[in-house]
Every structure is written in structure tokens, then in C-alpha cells.
XYZ file of C-alpha atoms in Angstrom:
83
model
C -9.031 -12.734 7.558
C -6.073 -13.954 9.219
C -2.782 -12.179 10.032
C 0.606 -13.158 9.940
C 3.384 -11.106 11.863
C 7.068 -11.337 10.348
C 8.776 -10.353 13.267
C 12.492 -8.155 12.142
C 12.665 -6.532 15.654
C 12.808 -2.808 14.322
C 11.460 -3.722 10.508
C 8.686 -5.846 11.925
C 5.273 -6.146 9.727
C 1.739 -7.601 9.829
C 0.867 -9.575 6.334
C -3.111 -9.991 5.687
C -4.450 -12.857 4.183
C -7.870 -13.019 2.660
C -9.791 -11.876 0.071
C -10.224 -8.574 -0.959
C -8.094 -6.968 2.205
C -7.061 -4.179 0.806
C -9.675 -1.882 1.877
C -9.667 -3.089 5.498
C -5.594 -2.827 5.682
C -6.235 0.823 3.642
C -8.428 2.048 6.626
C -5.951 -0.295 9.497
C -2.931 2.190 7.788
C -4.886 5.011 7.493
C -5.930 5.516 11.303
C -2.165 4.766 12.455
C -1.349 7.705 10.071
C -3.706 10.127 11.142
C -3.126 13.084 9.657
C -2.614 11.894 6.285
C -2.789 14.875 3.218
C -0.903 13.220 0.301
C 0.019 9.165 -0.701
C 2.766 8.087 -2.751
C 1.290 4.784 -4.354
C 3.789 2.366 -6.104
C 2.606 -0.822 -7.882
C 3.465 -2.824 -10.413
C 0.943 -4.880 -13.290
C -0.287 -6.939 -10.406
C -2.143 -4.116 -8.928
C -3.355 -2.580 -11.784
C -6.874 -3.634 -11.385
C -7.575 -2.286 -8.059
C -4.932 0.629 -8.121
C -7.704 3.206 -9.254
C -10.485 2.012 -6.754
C -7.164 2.726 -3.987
C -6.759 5.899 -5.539
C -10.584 6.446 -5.481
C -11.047 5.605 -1.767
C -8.135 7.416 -0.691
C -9.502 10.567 -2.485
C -12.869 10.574 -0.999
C -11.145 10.677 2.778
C -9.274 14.156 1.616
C -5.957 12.687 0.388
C -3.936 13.503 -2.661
C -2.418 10.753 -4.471
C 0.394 10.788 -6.894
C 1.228 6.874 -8.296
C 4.171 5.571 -10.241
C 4.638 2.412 -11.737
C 7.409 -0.592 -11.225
C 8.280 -3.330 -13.019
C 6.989 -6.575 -11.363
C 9.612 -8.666 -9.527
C 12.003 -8.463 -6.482
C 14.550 -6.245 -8.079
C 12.270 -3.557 -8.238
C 11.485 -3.446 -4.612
C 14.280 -0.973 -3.751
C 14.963 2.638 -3.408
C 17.767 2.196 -6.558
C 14.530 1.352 -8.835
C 12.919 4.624 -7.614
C 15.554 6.880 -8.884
């Protein structure tokens, strides 16, 4: 695994690279969250394969999940696309 920090002073993120990391980044987000009742999951097509085994692992730790589905591509990565 190997980690990558974008660095946007207040907006500042980690990206994971590897195979298979989103388990490990699942738990990494989970423990900085702590409490965490209910998720909000959106993903697009690309996801689709592992969205239910998210929803599945986020479920057996206690949290509710509600999901709702974009269209793939940069202008759906915006609060506008939400609404």
C-alpha cells in the first residue's frame, strides 16, 4: 500500500494506492469517525461491484446505510448533482 497526500491546506486528503484498499481505508475512516450510526454512500457504475460488500461490512459494525447512485464522470462530483 502506498499513500499519497494532496496537500489543499484546509481541504487536504490522503489517496491509497493498492489493491483491494477499500476495506483498510473503510476501517482508517471508520475509527476517525467514532461514533458512526448511519452512512450516506454515493457511487457511480465503477463501484458497483464492491458497493454491496461496503454496505455489508459497514452493517455488521452497527451502521445504517442508505446509497444513491451518480452518473460516472467529473460533473457529477458536486453538491448541484445531489439535488
Amino acid at each position: 500500500t502506498t499513500s499519497v497526500q494532496v496537500d489543499l491546506q484546509e481541504r487536504s486528503y490522503s489517496i491509497w494506492i493498492g489493491t483491494d484498499q477499500w476495506n483498510e481505508n473503510l476501517n482508517r475512516s471508520l475509527e476517525a469517525f467514532q461514533p458512526i450510526q448511519h452512512a450516506f454512500l454515493i457511487w457511480d457504475e465503477h463501484l458497483s461491484s464492491i458497493r454491496s460488500a461496503i454496505e455489508n461490512s459497514l452493517s455488521v459494525r452497527g451502521v445504517r446505510t442508505q446509497d444513491y447512485r451518480v452518473s460516472s464522470g467529473e460533473g457529477s462530483k458536486s453538491v448541484a448533482s445531489l439535488s
